[in-house]
Every structure is written in C-alpha cells, then in structure tokens.
Short mmCIF file of C-alpha atoms in Angstrom, two decimals:
data_model
loop_
_atom_site.label_atom_id
_atom_site.label_comp_id
_atom_site.label_asym_id
_atom_site.label_seq_id
_atom_site.Cartn_x
_atom_site.Cartn_y
_atom_site.Cartn_z
CA UNK B 1 0.00 0.00 0.00
CA UNK B 2 1.27 3.47 -0.90
CA UNK B 3 0.57 6.30 1.57
CA UNK B 4 1.30 9.88 0.52
CA UNK B 5 2.05 12.60 3.06
CA UNK B 6 -0.99 14.54 1.91
CA UNK B 7 -3.66 14.01 -0.75
CA UNK B 8 -5.32 17.38 -1.34
CA UNK B 9 -7.66 16.04 -3.98
CA UNK B 10 -9.58 14.02 -1.39
CA UNK B 11 -10.48 17.11 0.60
CA UNK B 12 -11.70 18.73 -2.60
CA UNK B 13 -13.81 15.69 -3.40
CA UNK B 14 -15.48 15.79 0.03
CA UNK B 15 -17.32 18.96 -0.98
CA UNK B 16 -16.64 19.07 -4.72
CA UNK B 17 -19.98 20.49 -5.86
CA UNK B 18 -19.85 23.33 -3.32
CA UNK B 19 -16.39 24.34 -4.54
CA UNK B 20 -17.40 24.15 -8.19
CA UNK B 21 -20.57 26.18 -7.58
CA UNK B 22 -18.53 28.78 -5.66
CA UNK B 23 -16.05 29.05 -8.52
CA UNK B 24 -18.78 29.53 -11.12
CA UNK B 25 -20.48 32.16 -8.98
CA UNK B 26 -17.23 34.10 -8.56
CA UNK B 27 -16.38 33.86 -12.26
CA UNK B 28 -19.83 35.00 -13.34
CA UNK B 29 -19.76 37.97 -10.98
CA UNK B 30 -17.38 39.86 -13.26
CA UNK B 31 -15.41 41.16 -10.24
CA UNK B 32 -12.23 39.28 -9.38
CA UNK B 33 -10.26 41.12 -6.67
CA UNK B 34 -11.51 42.69 -3.39
CA UNK B 35 -15.17 42.17 -4.16
CA UNK B 36 -18.20 40.69 -2.42
CA UNK B 37 -16.72 37.23 -1.89
CA UNK B 38 -13.69 38.77 -0.23
CA UNK B 39 -15.79 41.01 1.99
CA UNK B 40 -18.00 38.08 2.98
CA UNK B 41 -15.03 35.87 3.81
CA UNK B 42 -13.45 38.60 5.96
CA UNK B 43 -16.65 38.91 7.98
CA UNK B 44 -17.17 35.16 8.28
CA UNK B 45 -13.60 34.44 9.32
CA UNK B 46 -13.59 37.29 11.86
CA UNK B 47 -16.80 35.85 13.30
CA UNK B 48 -15.36 32.34 13.34
CA UNK B 49 -12.31 33.31 15.40
CA UNK B 50 -14.37 35.80 17.45
CA UNK B 51 -12.34 38.87 16.47
CA UNK B 52 -13.47 42.29 15.30
CA UNK B 53 -11.53 42.69 12.06
CA UNK B 54 -10.11 40.47 9.31
CA UNK B 55 -7.96 41.76 6.46
CA UNK B 56 -7.47 39.33 3.58
CA UNK B 57 -4.10 39.20 1.84
CA UNK B 58 -2.11 37.34 -0.77
CA UNK B 59 -0.23 35.04 1.64
CA UNK B 60 0.60 34.19 5.22
CA UNK B 61 4.07 35.70 4.80
CA UNK B 62 2.51 38.99 3.74
CA UNK B 63 0.26 38.82 6.80
CA UNK B 64 3.33 38.62 9.02
CA UNK B 65 5.32 41.25 7.10
CA UNK B 66 2.51 43.80 7.03
CA UNK B 67 1.63 43.23 10.69
CA UNK B 68 5.22 43.95 11.74
CA UNK B 69 5.29 47.01 9.50
CA UNK B 70 1.91 48.34 10.59
CA UNK B 71 2.96 48.07 14.24
CA UNK B 72 5.91 50.35 13.53
CA UNK B 73 8.60 47.71 14.16
CA UNK B 74 11.75 48.24 12.14
CA UNK B 75 15.46 49.06 12.19
CA UNK B 76 16.99 48.92 15.64
CA UNK B 77 14.09 46.94 17.09
CA UNK B 78 14.28 43.37 18.34
CA UNK B 79 11.57 40.73 18.09
CA UNK B 80 11.54 37.54 20.14
CA UNK B 81 10.74 34.49 18.02
CA UNK B 82 10.92 30.69 18.48
CA UNK B 83 14.18 29.22 17.23
CA UNK B 84 12.52 26.16 15.69
CA UNK B 85 10.03 27.91 13.43
CA UNK B 86 9.77 27.97 9.66
CA UNK B 87 11.91 30.61 7.96
CA UNK B 88 8.87 32.71 6.93
CA UNK B 89 8.31 33.81 10.54
CA UNK B 90 11.83 35.20 10.74
CA UNK B 91 11.74 36.71 7.25
CA UNK B 92 8.84 38.92 8.33
CA UNK B 93 11.08 40.41 11.02
CA UNK B 94 14.25 40.89 8.98
CA UNK B 95 12.49 42.19 5.85
CA UNK B 96 11.30 45.07 8.01
CA UNK B 97 14.85 45.75 9.23
CA UNK B 98 14.30 44.40 12.75
CA UNK B 99 16.43 41.76 14.47
CA UNK B 100 15.16 38.32 15.50
CA UNK B 101 15.99 37.13 19.01
CA UNK B 102 15.64 33.37 19.13
CA UNK B 103 14.20 31.43 22.06
CA UNK B 104 14.22 27.66 22.48
CA UNK B 105 11.03 25.57 22.25
CA UNK B 106 9.33 23.59 24.99
CA UNK B 107 8.42 19.89 24.90
CA UNK B 108 5.31 20.74 22.86
CA UNK B 109 7.44 22.32 20.07
CA UNK B 110 6.19 25.86 20.81
CA UNK B 111 8.22 28.75 22.21
CA UNK B 112 9.16 28.12 25.84
CA UNK B 113 7.37 30.87 27.76
CA UNK B 114 9.71 30.37 30.73
CA UNK B 115 12.68 31.53 28.64
CA UNK B 116 11.15 34.66 27.09
CA UNK B 117 11.75 37.09 29.93
CA UNK B 118 15.51 36.50 29.94
CA UNK B 119 15.64 37.37 26.22
CA UNK B 120 14.05 40.82 26.66
CA UNK B 121 16.22 43.92 26.36
CA UNK B 122 15.54 47.65 26.09
CA UNK B 123 15.34 47.26 22.31
CA UNK B 124 12.74 44.47 22.37
CA UNK B 125 9.50 45.63 20.80
CA UNK B 126 7.51 42.45 20.24
CA UNK B 127 7.07 38.72 20.74
CA UNK B 128 6.21 36.75 17.62
CA UNK B 129 4.53 33.54 18.73
CA UNK B 130 4.16 30.53 16.43
CA UNK B 131 1.47 27.93 17.11
CA UNK B 132 3.53 25.21 15.52
CA UNK B 133 2.10 22.03 13.99
CA UNK B 134 -1.44 23.00 15.08
CA UNK B 135 -1.06 23.42 18.85
CA UNK B 136 -1.54 26.80 20.53
CA UNK B 137 1.41 28.07 22.57
CA UNK B 138 1.15 28.99 26.26
CA UNK B 139 -0.63 32.28 25.57
CA UNK B 140 -1.63 32.94 29.18
CA UNK B 141 2.01 33.17 30.28
CA UNK B 142 3.13 34.93 27.10
CA UNK B 143 0.51 37.66 27.38
CA UNK B 144 1.42 38.25 31.04
CA UNK B 145 5.03 38.86 30.00
CA UNK B 146 3.97 41.09 27.10
CA UNK B 147 1.84 43.26 29.38
CA UNK B 148 4.61 43.46 32.00
CA UNK B 149 7.13 44.80 29.46
CA UNK B 150 4.66 46.63 27.20
CA UNK B 151 5.48 44.46 24.19
CA UNK B 152 3.49 43.89 21.04
CA UNK B 153 2.39 40.32 20.32
CA UNK B 154 2.07 38.92 16.81
CA UNK B 155 0.73 35.40 16.41
CA UNK B 156 1.82 33.24 13.50
CA UNK B 157 -1.28 31.06 13.07
CA UNK B 158 -0.32 29.51 9.73
CA UNK B 159 -0.78 26.04 11.23
CA UNK B 160 -3.46 26.60 13.89
CA UNK B 161 -6.75 27.38 12.14
CA UNK B 162 -9.53 26.68 14.62
CA UNK B 163 -7.21 25.74 17.50
CA UNK B 164 -7.85 27.18 20.95
CA UNK B 165 -6.09 27.95 24.22
CA UNK B 166 -8.46 27.81 27.19
CA UNK B 167 -11.44 28.21 24.81
CA UNK B 168 -10.00 31.29 23.06
CA UNK B 169 -9.15 31.02 19.37
CA UNK B 170 -5.55 31.25 18.21
CA UNK B 171 -4.85 34.62 16.61
CA UNK B 172 -7.00 36.60 19.05
CA UNK B 173 -4.63 37.01 22.02
CA UNK B 174 -2.14 39.52 20.64
CA UNK B 175 -2.20 42.64 18.49
CA UNK B 176 -2.41 40.64 15.26
CA UNK B 177 -3.13 37.04 14.28
CA UNK B 178 -1.55 36.06 10.97
CA UNK B 179 -2.97 33.20 8.92
CA UNK B 180 -1.81 31.38 5.82
CA UNK B 181 -4.36 29.70 3.58
CA UNK B 182 -1.80 27.77 1.53
CA UNK B 183 -3.53 24.66 0.09
CA UNK B 184 -2.05 22.22 2.63
CA UNK B 185 -3.32 24.18 5.64
CA UNK B 186 -6.28 23.05 7.73
CA UNK B 187 -8.14 25.98 6.17
CA UNK B 188 -6.49 25.97 2.77
CA UNK B 189 -7.37 27.75 -0.44
CA UNK B 190 -6.64 26.44 -3.94
CA UNK B 191 -3.69 28.79 -4.32
CA UNK B 192 -1.87 31.34 -2.18
CA UNK B 193 -3.88 33.42 0.30
CA UNK B 194 -3.57 34.82 3.81
CA UNK B 195 -5.17 37.14 6.34
CA UNK B 196 -4.65 39.17 9.50
CA UNK B 197 -7.21 39.28 12.29
CA UNK B 198 -7.11 42.01 14.94
CA UNK B 199 -9.24 43.78 17.49
CA UNK B 200 -7.52 47.08 16.72
CA UNK B 201 -9.49 49.10 14.18
CA UNK B 202 -6.60 51.45 13.36
CA UNK B 203 -4.24 48.52 12.81
CA UNK B 204 -6.76 46.85 10.50
CA UNK B 205 -7.22 50.10 8.60
CA UNK B 206 -3.47 50.50 8.12
CA UNK B 207 -2.99 46.93 6.91
CA UNK B 208 -5.88 47.40 4.47
CA UNK B 209 -4.05 50.39 3.05
CA UNK B 210 -0.66 48.66 3.00
CA UNK B 211 -2.07 45.69 1.04
CA UNK B 212 -3.30 48.04 -1.71
CA UNK B 213 -0.22 50.13 -2.57
CA UNK B 214 -0.55 52.10 0.67
CA UNK B 215 -3.77 53.83 -0.35
CA UNK B 216 -7.00 54.21 1.57
CA UNK B 217 -8.43 56.15 -1.38
CA UNK B 218 -7.45 55.20 -4.93
CA UNK B 219 -4.35 57.11 -6.12
CA UNK B 220 -3.92 58.74 -2.69
CA UNK B 221 -0.95 56.79 -1.33
CA UNK B 222 -0.62 57.42 2.39
CA UNK B 223 2.00 54.71 2.99
CA UNK B 224 4.68 52.89 0.99
CA UNK B 225 2.54 49.83 0.44
CA UNK B 226 2.53 46.60 -1.53
CA UNK B 227 0.17 44.62 -3.74
CA UNK B 228 -1.17 41.85 -1.51
CA UNK B 229 -4.82 41.21 -2.26
CA UNK B 230 -6.88 38.03 -2.11
CA UNK B 231 -8.50 36.88 -5.34
CA UNK B 232 -12.29 36.62 -5.30
CA UNK B 233 -12.18 33.00 -6.40
CA UNK B 234 -9.91 32.06 -3.49
CA UNK B 235 -12.22 33.91 -1.09
CA UNK B 236 -15.14 31.93 -2.53
CA UNK B 237 -13.30 28.64 -2.00
CA UNK B 238 -12.32 29.62 1.54
CA UNK B 239 -15.92 30.45 2.43
CA UNK B 240 -16.90 26.89 1.50
CA UNK B 241 -14.03 25.31 3.43
CA UNK B 242 -14.59 27.56 6.46
CA UNK B 243 -18.15 26.23 6.73
CA UNK B 244 -16.67 22.74 7.12
CA UNK B 245 -13.53 23.60 9.12
CA UNK B 246 -14.71 22.20 12.44
CA UNK B 247 -15.56 18.83 10.89
CA UNK B 248 -12.26 18.81 8.96
CA UNK B 249 -10.34 19.51 12.18
CA UNK B 250 -12.33 16.84 14.00
CA UNK B 251 -11.27 14.33 11.36
CA UNK B 252 -7.60 15.27 11.80
CA UNK B 253 -7.95 14.87 15.56
CA UNK B 254 -9.49 11.44 15.00
CA UNK B 255 -6.56 10.34 12.83
CA UNK B 256 -4.08 11.72 15.38
CA UNK B 257 -5.95 9.87 18.13
CA UNK B 258 -5.61 6.63 16.19
CA UNK B 259 -1.86 7.20 15.90
CA UNK B 260 -1.47 8.15 19.56
CA UNK B 261 -3.36 5.06 20.73
CA UNK B 262 -1.99 2.68 18.13
CA UNK B 263 1.73 3.43 17.79
CA UNK B 264 3.45 1.55 20.62
CA UNK B 265 7.05 1.50 19.43
CA UNK B 266 9.39 2.79 22.20
CA UNK B 267 11.77 4.14 19.53
CA UNK B 268 9.10 6.64 18.44
CA UNK B 269 8.40 9.73 20.57
CA UNK B 270 4.79 10.80 20.03
CA UNK B 271 3.58 14.43 20.24
CA UNK B 272 2.12 15.79 23.49
CA UNK B 273 -0.59 18.37 24.06
CA UNK B 274 -0.11 21.00 26.75
CA UNK B 275 -2.80 21.38 29.41
CA UNK B 276 -5.20 24.14 28.37
CA UNK B 277 -4.12 23.99 24.75
CA UNK B 278 -5.91 22.55 21.77
CA UNK B 279 -4.27 20.68 18.89
CA UNK B 280 -5.73 20.59 15.38
CA UNK B 281 -2.84 18.52 13.99
CA UNK B 282 -1.81 20.47 10.93
CA UNK B 283 1.10 18.07 11.20
CA UNK B 284 1.51 14.87 13.21
CA UNK B 285 5.16 15.15 14.22
CA UNK B 286 7.06 12.32 15.88
CA UNK B 287 10.68 12.12 16.97
CA UNK B 288 13.16 9.28 16.83
CA UNK B 289 16.90 9.09 17.49
CA UNK B 290 17.75 7.54 14.12
CA UNK B 291 15.39 9.76 12.14
CA UNK B 292 16.97 9.37 8.71
CA UNK B 293 17.09 5.59 9.10
CA UNK B 294 13.42 5.56 10.15
CA UNK B 295 12.46 7.84 7.26
CA UNK B 296 14.18 5.50 4.80
CA UNK B 297 12.43 2.52 6.40
CA UNK B 298 9.05 4.18 5.87
CA UNK B 299 9.98 5.04 2.27
CA UNK B 300 10.77 1.39 1.59
CA UNK B 301 7.31 0.58 2.91
CA UNK B 302 5.75 3.20 0.59
CA UNK B 303 4.94 5.71 3.35
CA UNK B 304 5.84 9.31 2.50
CA UNK B 305 7.08 11.66 5.21
CA UNK B 306 8.69 15.09 5.44
CA UNK B 307 10.95 16.93 7.90
CA UNK B 308 9.54 20.13 9.44
CA UNK B 309 12.20 21.59 9.52
CA UNK B 310 15.70 20.23 8.76
CA UNK B 311 17.58 23.55 9.07
CA UNK B 312 16.71 25.94 11.91
CA UNK B 313 16.58 29.63 10.88
CA UNK B 314 19.64 30.57 12.96
CA UNK B 315 21.70 28.15 10.84
CA UNK B 316 20.19 29.16 7.50
CA UNK B 317 22.67 30.47 4.95
CA UNK B 318 20.73 33.71 4.54
CA UNK B 319 21.23 34.50 8.25
CA UNK B 320 24.99 33.88 8.49
CA UNK B 321 25.41 37.60 9.20
CA UNK B 322 23.56 37.18 12.50
CA UNK B 323 26.59 35.30 13.77
CA UNK B 324 24.99 32.16 15.14
CA UNK B 325 26.72 28.79 15.08
CA UNK B 326 25.79 25.15 15.58
CA UNK B 327 25.29 24.51 19.27
CA UNK B 328 23.79 27.91 20.10
CA UNK B 329 20.27 26.45 20.38
CA UNK B 330 20.76 22.77 21.26
CA UNK B 331 17.09 21.90 21.87
CA UNK B 332 16.07 23.34 18.50
CA UNK B 333 18.97 21.60 16.77
CA UNK B 334 18.16 18.31 18.47
CA UNK B 335 14.55 18.58 17.33
CA UNK B 336 15.66 19.31 13.76
CA UNK B 337 17.72 16.11 13.82
CA UNK B 338 14.90 13.94 15.19
CA UNK B 339 11.52 15.26 13.98
CA UNK B 340 9.48 13.67 11.21
CA UNK B 341 5.99 14.56 9.98
CA UNK B 342 3.77 11.55 9.33
CA UNK B 343 0.90 11.29 6.81
CA UNK B 344 -2.25 13.03 8.06
CA UNK B 345 -4.92 14.45 5.78
CA UNK B 346 -8.65 14.72 5.35
CA UNK B 347 -10.07 11.71 3.54
CA UNK B 348 -7.45 9.32 4.90
CA UNK B 349 -8.95 5.83 5.14
CA UNK B 350 -8.94 3.48 8.14
CA UNK B 351 -6.97 1.02 6.04
CA UNK B 352 -4.27 3.64 5.41
CA UNK B 353 -4.15 4.67 9.08
CA UNK B 354 -3.88 1.04 10.17
CA UNK B 355 -1.05 0.44 7.71
CA UNK B 356 0.97 3.41 9.01
CA UNK B 357 0.50 2.19 12.60
CA UNK B 358 1.49 -1.37 11.68
CA UNK B 359 4.64 -0.31 9.83
CA UNK B 360 5.67 2.01 12.70
CA UNK B 361 5.21 -0.75 15.25
CA UNK B 362 7.25 -3.19 13.16
CA UNK B 363 10.25 -0.83 13.02
CA UNK B 364 13.36 -2.04 14.85
CA UNK B 365 16.18 0.43 15.40
#
C-alpha cells in the first residue's frame, strides 16, 4: 500500500460540488479582486475566530510582514521568536529591518514561555509567537510577559486554524493574528492566500491600506505599500471550506488519536498536548533518534514523510550575518535532527491509518 504525506484532492472531493458552484459564482460575478466574496469571507472568518476585524491578503508571509510594518517595528528593534520555526516567521522580522531574538522551544514544540523574559532587552518591541504544527502556545504566560514589558504580540497562526487555548481562538490574544491559507493548511485555499485578524481598528485600517499600494483612497498613497490582495475565487473557495472547518479539524484529531493510541514503538516519541491547549494537527510530528534511518524505512514501505524543519533559521545560509553557530540552540537543533511529519490528511482511510501504525510498530532500530 502506498501512503502519501498529503492528498489534497480528497479534501476537494469531500465537498466538490460546493467548490465548483462557488467558482462559477465568482467567475460570473465579473469582479475578481476585493469584491463581495472577499468582503464576505473577511466577515465570516472574523466571526469564526471571534475577532473584530479580518484583512485578507495574498499570503501568510505577507500577513506577518505587514503586521510587523503596521505596528511600527523596524530598524533597531528586536523581536523575540521561536528558534525552531519555519523561515517565513523570521523573514517577516528581517524584511522590516528588525532583528530576531531566538528562544528555544518547549516539549510541545512551541516557544518556551519560561525563557522569554531572559531574552528581553531595552530594544525588544515584540514577541512573535508561532502555534507550531497545530497546537496553541502557552498564551496565558506569554501575554502576562507582554503586558509586563509593554510588548506587542504577533501570532503566527499559519498552522493553527480553529485551534484554541483555554477556549479562546488562536490569533486573538495579541495585536495581530496572521494566517496562511496555503492549500495544505487546515483551512487551505486552492492557491496562495492569507489574512490578518485584529481587534484594533486602526491597525486593520493601516494593513488594508498597506495591502493596496498604501492607499486608503485610490491614487492617494498614504504609505509605501505593496500589492497583496486576495482573489475573489480564493475567497469563494475559503468560504466553503470555512463552513466545514470544524468537521475537517475533528477528522484530523481522529486520525491523530488513532496514531497516539496505536503506535506503541518505544523508539518513536509521540507528540504531546499541553494542558489548556488545543491541537488541530496540521502536522503529526514524531521524533526518533535515528530519524533518517526511520524515514528510509518508511519510504521502503511506501509511506511518504517530510521533515519540518531540517535547518533551523539561525543556521540558515541567509542569516549567516547574525553570527549564530551550531550549538547555540541545542534543543532546536536536536529537534531538527529527530523530527518527522507523518501522513495526516482529510479523507485518509482506516486502512491507510492502520497500515501506518502497523509499519511504525514493526520498526526495529
């Protein structure tokens, strides 16, 4: 049996007619950017996460970049960020001229809230939290620190659509919640898309201007902006998927539950969920000491996997100038040597789940 890491087509087929009808409606409208579908999605997504404002954009990276920019963070400023995140989180900081200050993760793969305070200096302006793999970080502790030091909080929610911490949706704790709707996400479009949610009306207004060449009124450019607008057809698709997001997340949790209960191999370290946090399993990430050997073993058994992420940002070639070296963040580096993302996707069959569990349990290191 062949098991792919993700099969996007199956999610499409679950609600195929709704997607096709949405596409036809958007095409026949004659308006293809920042129209009624986009406005409707912004309202529906804001309502879903229980936030006042949603600004749709071209990508999750743009959501992060424009949030940093709109909050006035730039040259000379420092932003605390988890060391084990995807490079996009850090790019949003450095593109704006600010400096990332890396902090090690906890056992749940999110930023370790206990280490944040020691990383704060007089130049620190913000904490950029990442709800990695689908689990919300310890936002209660993080927000207490942010209030104590008067720091901005930006949440990278690219992997946590619909996840909660103590019954509050991810993306609604800080100044801005930044979402990616890349096709593989729990709430994924059929192309690139993103959004920012915020309770701050002025911040929302500024990001709306920044996404459209910096203009609030056409040809009146108040800011040096960009072109980062969601297509109407993507908004239409997202409205359909949003209406099914809870059931899609429930399915992912079911698959993860099967793995957690079924994989009994002591060589495989299964993911944990922090008390008070919710996990929507954008990825099901395990760890094992001989990761590359295990990955090859799964490949031989026709099970596809991927490493999220093999090179931590502080060791990326593009950030050599920051002066970090191997050994500076040992927990992050250890995770990058051991982590492996297993197949998990909507439409996965019981037969496929059982096969993955069986092959994992038969592994001998």
